[in-house]
mmCIF file of C-alpha atoms and ligand atoms in Angstrom:
data_model
loop_
_atom_site.group_PDB
_atom_site.id
_atom_site.type_symbol
_atom_site.label_atom_id
_atom_site.label_comp_id
_atom_site.label_asym_id
_atom_site.label_seq_id
_atom_site.Cartn_x
_atom_site.Cartn_y
_atom_site.Cartn_z
ATOM 1 C CA MET Y 287 -19.374 64.845 153.709
ATOM 2 C CA ASN Y 288 -20.246 67.889 155.726
ATOM 3 C CA VAL Y 289 -24.040 68.085 156.055
ATOM 4 C CA VAL Y 290 -25.664 71.406 156.954
ATOM 5 C CA VAL Y 291 -29.397 71.399 157.690
ATOM 6 C CA VAL Y 292 -31.175 74.754 157.646
ATOM 7 C CA ASP Y 293 -34.780 75.852 158.138
ATOM 8 C CA THR Y 294 -35.628 77.496 154.859
ATOM 9 C CA TYR Y 295 -34.835 77.459 151.154
ATOM 10 C CA LYS Y 296 -33.552 81.041 151.449
ATOM 11 C CA GLU Y 297 -31.038 79.949 154.091
ATOM 12 C CA ILE Y 298 -29.696 77.253 151.749
ATOM 13 C CA GLY Y 299 -28.760 80.032 149.341
ATOM 14 C CA GLU Y 300 -27.270 82.200 152.100
ATOM 15 C CA LYS Y 301 -25.076 79.357 153.421
ATOM 16 C CA ALA Y 302 -23.877 78.503 149.929
ATOM 17 C CA ALA Y 303 -23.216 82.193 149.234
ATOM 18 C CA ASP Y 304 -21.022 82.354 152.370
ATOM 19 C CA ILE Y 305 -18.834 79.650 150.831
ATOM 20 C CA PHE Y 306 -18.654 81.533 147.505
ATOM 21 C CA VAL Y 307 -17.634 84.757 149.294
ATOM 22 C CA ALA Y 308 -14.864 82.920 151.145
ATOM 23 C CA GLN Y 309 -13.736 81.188 147.956
ATOM 24 C CA LEU Y 310 -13.401 84.444 146.014
ATOM 25 C CA LEU Y 311 -11.609 86.142 148.907
ATOM 26 C CA MET Y 312 -9.068 83.326 148.930
ATOM 27 C CA LYS Y 313 -8.798 83.129 145.156
ATOM 28 C CA PRO Y 314 -10.346 86.017 143.198
ATOM 29 C CA ASN Y 315 -9.714 84.282 139.870
ATOM 30 C CA SER Y 316 -11.489 81.081 140.907
ATOM 31 C CA ILE Y 317 -12.988 78.685 138.402
ATOM 32 C CA LEU Y 318 -16.638 78.258 139.388
ATOM 33 C CA GLY Y 319 -18.840 75.346 138.365
ATOM 34 C CA LEU Y 320 -22.439 76.544 138.063
ATOM 35 C CA ALA Y 321 -25.800 74.802 137.909
ATOM 36 C CA THR Y 322 -29.306 75.601 136.752
ATOM 37 C CA GLY Y 323 -32.732 74.506 138.021
ATOM 38 C CA SER Y 324 -34.899 75.899 140.797
ATOM 39 C CA THR Y 325 -32.584 74.990 143.650
ATOM 40 C CA PRO Y 326 -29.603 77.278 142.908
ATOM 41 C CA LEU Y 327 -31.874 80.311 142.484
ATOM 42 C CA SER Y 328 -31.674 81.137 146.198
ATOM 43 C CA LEU Y 329 -27.882 81.042 145.905
ATOM 44 C CA TYR Y 330 -27.890 83.305 142.866
ATOM 45 C CA GLU Y 331 -30.236 85.757 144.587
ATOM 46 C CA ALA Y 332 -27.905 85.824 147.596
ATOM 47 C CA LEU Y 333 -24.840 86.309 145.380
ATOM 48 C CA ILE Y 334 -26.482 89.195 143.509
ATOM 49 C CA GLN Y 335 -27.348 90.868 146.816
ATOM 50 C CA ARG Y 336 -23.808 90.456 148.104
ATOM 51 C CA TYR Y 337 -22.429 91.849 144.875
ATOM 52 C CA LYS Y 338 -24.714 94.887 145.237
ATOM 53 C CA ASP Y 339 -23.509 95.264 148.832
ATOM 54 C CA GLY Y 340 -19.885 95.235 147.656
ATOM 55 C CA LYS Y 341 -19.092 91.967 149.416
ATOM 56 C CA ILE Y 342 -18.097 89.869 146.410
ATOM 57 C CA ASP Y 343 -16.241 90.578 143.177
ATOM 58 C CA PHE Y 344 -16.609 88.339 140.127
ATOM 59 C CA SER Y 345 -14.348 90.341 137.808
ATOM 60 C CA GLN Y 346 -11.622 87.701 137.659
ATOM 61 C CA VAL Y 347 -13.856 84.630 137.735
ATOM 62 C CA THR Y 348 -14.242 82.008 135.014
ATOM 63 C CA SER Y 349 -17.340 79.785 135.101
ATOM 64 C CA PHE Y 350 -18.346 76.497 133.541
ATOM 65 C CA ASN Y 351 -21.926 75.289 133.620
ATOM 66 C CA LEU Y 352 -22.885 71.685 134.127
ATOM 67 C CA ASP Y 353 -25.239 71.149 131.243
ATOM 68 C CA GLU Y 354 -27.406 72.347 128.379
ATOM 69 C CA TYR Y 355 -30.364 70.930 126.472
ATOM 70 C CA VAL Y 356 -29.587 69.524 123.045
ATOM 71 C CA GLY Y 357 -31.339 71.527 120.329
ATOM 72 C CA LEU Y 358 -31.912 74.751 122.244
ATOM 73 C CA ALA Y 359 -30.128 77.875 121.024
ATOM 74 C CA PRO Y 360 -28.493 80.128 123.632
ATOM 75 C CA ASP Y 361 -31.250 82.714 123.273
ATOM 76 C CA HIS Y 362 -34.070 80.162 123.749
ATOM 77 C CA GLU Y 363 -35.902 81.081 126.939
ATOM 78 C CA GLN Y 364 -35.551 77.570 128.332
ATOM 79 C CA SER Y 365 -31.900 77.156 127.454
ATOM 80 C CA TYR Y 366 -29.521 77.049 130.360
ATOM 81 C CA ARG Y 367 -27.367 79.799 128.820
ATOM 82 C CA TYR Y 368 -30.442 82.041 128.904
ATOM 83 C CA PHE Y 369 -31.181 80.965 132.487
ATOM 84 C CA MET Y 370 -27.683 81.917 133.598
ATOM 85 C CA GLU Y 371 -27.797 85.284 131.860
ATOM 86 C CA LYS Y 372 -31.161 86.204 133.385
ATOM 87 C CA ASN Y 373 -30.636 84.800 136.860
ATOM 88 C CA LEU Y 374 -27.006 85.657 137.500
ATOM 89 C CA PHE Y 375 -24.626 86.964 134.846
ATOM 90 C CA GLU Y 376 -26.621 90.112 133.945
ATOM 91 C CA HIS Y 377 -26.630 91.180 137.578
ATOM 92 C CA ILE Y 378 -22.966 90.793 138.526
ATOM 93 C CA ASN Y 379 -19.582 91.920 137.206
ATOM 94 C CA ILE Y 380 -18.535 88.618 135.664
ATOM 95 C CA ASP Y 381 -16.770 88.824 132.278
ATOM 96 C CA LYS Y 382 -19.296 87.193 129.896
ATOM 97 C CA ASN Y 383 -16.412 85.999 127.718
ATOM 98 C CA LYS Y 384 -15.268 83.841 130.591
ATOM 99 C CA THR Y 385 -18.631 82.145 131.185
ATOM 100 C CA TYR Y 386 -18.965 78.774 129.515
ATOM 101 C CA VAL Y 387 -22.162 76.748 129.087
ATOM 102 C CA PRO Y 388 -22.182 73.597 126.938
ATOM 103 C CA ASP Y 389 -23.363 74.250 123.391
ATOM 104 C CA GLY Y 390 -26.742 72.612 122.825
ATOM 105 C CA LEU Y 391 -26.508 73.034 119.066
ATOM 106 C CA VAL Y 392 -23.174 71.323 118.608
ATOM 107 C CA LYS Y 393 -23.003 68.691 115.844
ATOM 108 C CA ASP Y 394 -20.221 66.536 117.280
ATOM 109 C CA ALA Y 395 -20.991 66.094 120.979
ATOM 110 C CA ASP Y 396 -17.978 63.825 121.576
ATOM 111 C CA ALA Y 397 -15.531 66.368 120.192
ATOM 112 C CA PHE Y 398 -17.300 69.136 122.089
ATOM 113 C CA GLY Y 399 -17.150 67.140 125.341
ATOM 114 C CA LYS Y 400 -13.441 66.471 124.942
ATOM 115 C CA ALA Y 401 -12.717 70.142 124.287
ATOM 116 C CA TYR Y 402 -14.865 71.256 127.267
ATOM 117 C CA ASP Y 403 -13.101 68.847 129.611
ATOM 118 C CA GLN Y 404 -9.696 69.819 128.236
ATOM 119 C CA GLN Y 405 -10.431 73.488 128.792
ATOM 120 C CA ILE Y 406 -11.426 72.786 132.410
ATOM 121 C CA LYS Y 407 -8.290 70.668 132.888
ATOM 122 C CA ASP Y 408 -6.039 73.331 131.349
ATOM 123 C CA MET Y 409 -7.406 75.856 133.839
ATOM 124 C CA GLY Y 410 -6.504 73.555 136.722
ATOM 125 C CA TYR Y 411 -10.027 72.158 137.244
ATOM 126 C CA ILE Y 412 -13.010 73.751 138.966
ATOM 127 C CA ASP Y 413 -12.336 75.308 142.365
ATOM 128 C CA LEU Y 414 -15.931 75.354 143.589
ATOM 129 C CA GLN Y 415 -18.738 73.383 141.983
ATOM 130 C CA ILE Y 416 -22.401 73.851 142.830
ATOM 131 C CA LEU Y 417 -24.761 70.907 142.327
ATOM 132 C CA GLY Y 418 -28.491 70.408 142.590
ATOM 133 C CA ILE Y 419 -29.847 66.869 142.630
ATOM 134 C CA GLY Y 420 -32.684 65.225 140.712
ATOM 135 C CA ALA Y 421 -35.341 63.285 142.585
ATOM 136 C CA ASN Y 422 -33.773 60.288 140.811
ATOM 137 C CA GLY Y 423 -30.334 61.168 142.207
ATOM 138 C CA HIS Y 424 -28.872 62.710 139.061
ATOM 139 C CA ILE Y 425 -26.157 65.365 139.271
ATOM 140 C CA GLY Y 426 -25.775 67.550 136.224
ATOM 141 C CA PHE Y 427 -27.715 65.381 133.795
ATOM 142 C CA ASN Y 428 -25.852 62.218 134.770
ATOM 143 C CA GLU Y 429 -28.908 60.009 135.044
ATOM 144 C CA PRO Y 430 -29.031 56.673 136.938
ATOM 145 C CA ASP Y 431 -27.120 54.183 134.794
ATOM 146 C CA LYS Y 432 -25.044 51.004 134.845
ATOM 147 C CA ILE Y 433 -21.794 52.949 134.696
ATOM 148 C CA PHE Y 434 -20.419 56.298 135.795
ATOM 149 C CA THR Y 435 -19.508 58.353 132.714
ATOM 150 C CA TYR Y 436 -16.279 60.290 133.189
ATOM 151 C CA ALA Y 437 -16.345 62.848 130.416
ATOM 152 C CA THR Y 438 -18.666 65.595 129.244
ATOM 153 C CA HIS Y 439 -21.086 63.799 126.929
ATOM 154 C CA LYS Y 440 -24.497 63.697 125.305
ATOM 155 C CA VAL Y 441 -27.148 62.017 127.491
ATOM 156 C CA ASP Y 442 -30.675 60.727 126.990
ATOM 157 C CA LEU Y 443 -32.792 62.316 129.686
ATOM 158 C CA ALA Y 444 -34.702 59.983 132.003
ATOM 159 C CA GLU Y 445 -38.499 60.003 131.648
ATOM 160 C CA THR Y 446 -38.745 61.289 135.222
ATOM 161 C CA THR Y 447 -36.413 64.194 134.386
ATOM 162 C CA ILE Y 448 -38.418 65.119 131.285
ATOM 163 C CA LYS Y 449 -41.574 65.053 133.376
ATOM 164 C CA ALA Y 450 -40.039 67.091 136.209
ATOM 165 C CA ASN Y 451 -38.694 69.722 133.820
ATOM 166 C CA SER Y 452 -41.910 69.960 131.794
ATOM 167 C CA ARG Y 453 -43.081 72.528 134.366
ATOM 168 C CA PHE Y 454 -40.950 75.087 132.515
ATOM 169 C CA PHE Y 455 -42.341 74.297 129.037
ATOM 170 C CA ASP Y 456 -45.760 74.760 127.418
ATOM 171 C CA SER Y 457 -46.113 71.001 127.005
ATOM 172 C CA ILE Y 458 -44.114 67.904 127.881
ATOM 173 C CA ASP Y 459 -43.552 67.346 124.141
ATOM 174 C CA ASP Y 460 -41.501 70.549 124.030
ATOM 175 C CA VAL Y 461 -38.975 69.287 126.590
ATOM 176 C CA PRO Y 462 -35.728 68.272 124.859
ATOM 177 C CA LYS Y 463 -35.036 64.538 125.175
ATOM 178 C CA GLN Y 464 -31.275 64.928 125.316
ATOM 179 C CA ALA Y 465 -28.682 67.159 126.919
ATOM 180 C CA ILE Y 466 -24.946 67.714 126.990
ATOM 181 C CA SER Y 467 -23.759 67.135 130.547
ATOM 182 C CA MET Y 468 -20.473 67.467 132.321
ATOM 183 C CA GLY Y 469 -19.464 63.931 133.280
ATOM 184 C CA ILE Y 470 -19.032 62.481 136.737
ATOM 185 C CA GLY Y 471 -15.239 62.425 136.350
ATOM 186 C CA THR Y 472 -15.031 66.115 135.570
ATOM 187 C CA ILE Y 473 -17.365 66.940 138.457
ATOM 188 C CA MET Y 474 -15.290 64.789 140.834
ATOM 189 C CA LYS Y 475 -12.102 66.653 139.852
ATOM 190 C CA SER Y 476 -13.578 69.845 141.353
ATOM 191 C CA LYS Y 477 -11.696 70.901 144.448
ATOM 192 C CA LYS Y 478 -14.795 71.759 146.482
ATOM 193 C CA ILE Y 479 -18.407 70.770 145.893
ATOM 194 C CA ILE Y 480 -21.652 72.124 147.340
ATOM 195 C CA LEU Y 481 -24.701 69.887 146.901
ATOM 196 C CA MET Y 482 -27.974 71.714 147.539
ATOM 197 C CA ALA Y 483 -31.488 70.333 147.909
ATOM 198 C CA THR Y 484 -34.843 71.571 149.096
ATOM 199 C CA GLY Y 485 -38.147 69.842 149.779
ATOM 200 C CA GLU Y 486 -39.420 66.392 150.611
ATOM 201 C CA ALA Y 487 -39.296 65.244 146.980
ATOM 202 C CA LYS Y 488 -35.493 65.241 147.268
ATOM 203 C CA ALA Y 489 -35.307 63.437 150.642
ATOM 204 C CA GLN Y 490 -34.729 59.937 149.243
ATOM 205 C CA ALA Y 491 -32.151 61.171 146.739
ATOM 206 C CA ILE Y 492 -30.257 62.953 149.537
ATOM 207 C CA ARG Y 493 -30.399 59.859 151.706
ATOM 208 C CA ASP Y 494 -29.072 57.713 148.859
ATOM 209 C CA ALA Y 495 -26.338 60.258 148.085
ATOM 210 C CA ILE Y 496 -25.038 60.104 151.627
ATOM 211 C CA TYR Y 497 -25.722 56.541 152.797
ATOM 212 C CA THR Y 498 -26.119 54.106 149.940
ATOM 213 C CA ASP Y 499 -23.084 52.173 148.690
ATOM 214 C CA PRO Y 500 -21.735 54.315 145.836
ATOM 215 C CA ALA Y 501 -23.200 53.015 142.584
ATOM 216 C CA PRO Y 502 -24.127 54.537 139.208
ATOM 217 C CA GLU Y 503 -27.786 53.744 139.860
ATOM 218 C CA HIS Y 504 -27.541 56.571 142.424
ATOM 219 C CA PRO Y 505 -25.248 59.044 140.626
ATOM 220 C CA ALA Y 506 -24.827 61.480 143.543
ATOM 221 C CA SER Y 507 -23.540 58.639 145.758
ATOM 222 C CA ILE Y 508 -20.148 58.973 144.015
ATOM 223 C CA LEU Y 509 -19.707 62.159 146.054
ATOM 224 C CA GLN Y 510 -18.949 59.969 149.096
ATOM 225 C CA PHE Y 511 -15.511 59.466 147.520
ATOM 226 C CA HIS Y 512 -14.856 63.202 147.250
ATOM 227 C CA GLN Y 513 -12.824 64.873 149.975
ATOM 228 C CA ASN Y 514 -14.583 68.209 150.171
ATOM 229 C CA VAL Y 515 -18.359 68.093 149.802
ATOM 230 C CA THR Y 516 -20.788 70.284 151.724
ATOM 231 C CA VAL Y 517 -24.414 69.192 151.513
ATOM 232 C CA ILE Y 518 -26.797 72.059 152.299
ATOM 233 C CA VAL Y 519 -30.417 71.005 152.747
ATOM 234 C CA ASP Y 520 -33.597 72.165 154.395
ATOM 235 C CA LYS Y 521 -35.382 70.026 156.999
ATOM 236 C CA GLU Y 522 -37.686 68.494 154.389
ATOM 237 C CA ALA Y 523 -34.834 67.323 152.151
ATOM 238 C CA ALA Y 524 -33.044 66.061 155.291
ATOM 239 C CA SER Y 525 -36.101 64.237 156.590
ATOM 240 C CA LEU Y 526 -34.794 60.728 155.794
ATOM 241 C CA LEU Y 527 -31.287 61.238 157.202
HETATM 242 P P1 LIG A 301 -34.246 71.485 140.515
HETATM 243 O O1 LIG A 301 -33.373 70.518 139.625
HETATM 244 O O2 LIG A 301 -33.281 72.341 141.260
HETATM 245 O O3 LIG A 301 -35.042 72.288 139.529
HETATM 246 O O4 LIG A 301 -35.066 70.647 141.409
HETATM 247 C C1 LIG A 301 -32.266 69.904 140.193
HETATM 248 C C2 LIG A 301 -31.735 68.875 139.231
HETATM 249 O O5 LIG A 301 -32.521 68.270 138.485
HETATM 250 O O6 LIG A 301 -30.516 68.630 139.261
#
């Protein structure tokens, strides 16, 4: 794992954006794996600025998002489809028809997961995947568990995740209890991965991701087996390294 420690949250986004620019120069029709949450916002802001400055072109890109809440329609303000539209897609020249976010309203999650994974496989897998990390070590919504789940699947959110994400909802009771998440196997098939984290609350999770023996109780620790991971963190998130 290549670990990059920077001073500020903004710099995390700038460093990650450098990698995106290089990726799209090398392969303009890259398959991008995108994430939601507070952490990738600095990346998306940097990407929008670079697009405005003519430094990056998304016209040939296809994207797949990591996850979506079960029960939220795409136009729900807390859905991850909505998040992506507002925070990235509306501001760049990506073809909306080539942006995929799991469907939170799907009836048969297993069939949906299989089709999502198959589509990613048929496209040759994700070229560059961005990941945040939960304070509990989750990537996507792959929560600490007894096993690593390979495929895209429906998950029960951990209590700590529901609590953490309640900051975006009127009340904790409004937070969906389940999500559809890309599985660990699909994430691990990505050719390059960027793991981003900011703040002291993520320090233990980052330490576990990098140093603990890989185990499903610390989902991000699986990344130690991946050949091309760049961890970009600020000093606070790196404070236990
Ligand atoms: P955050 O979420 O970026 O909002 O902290 C990250 C995650 O839970 O994966």
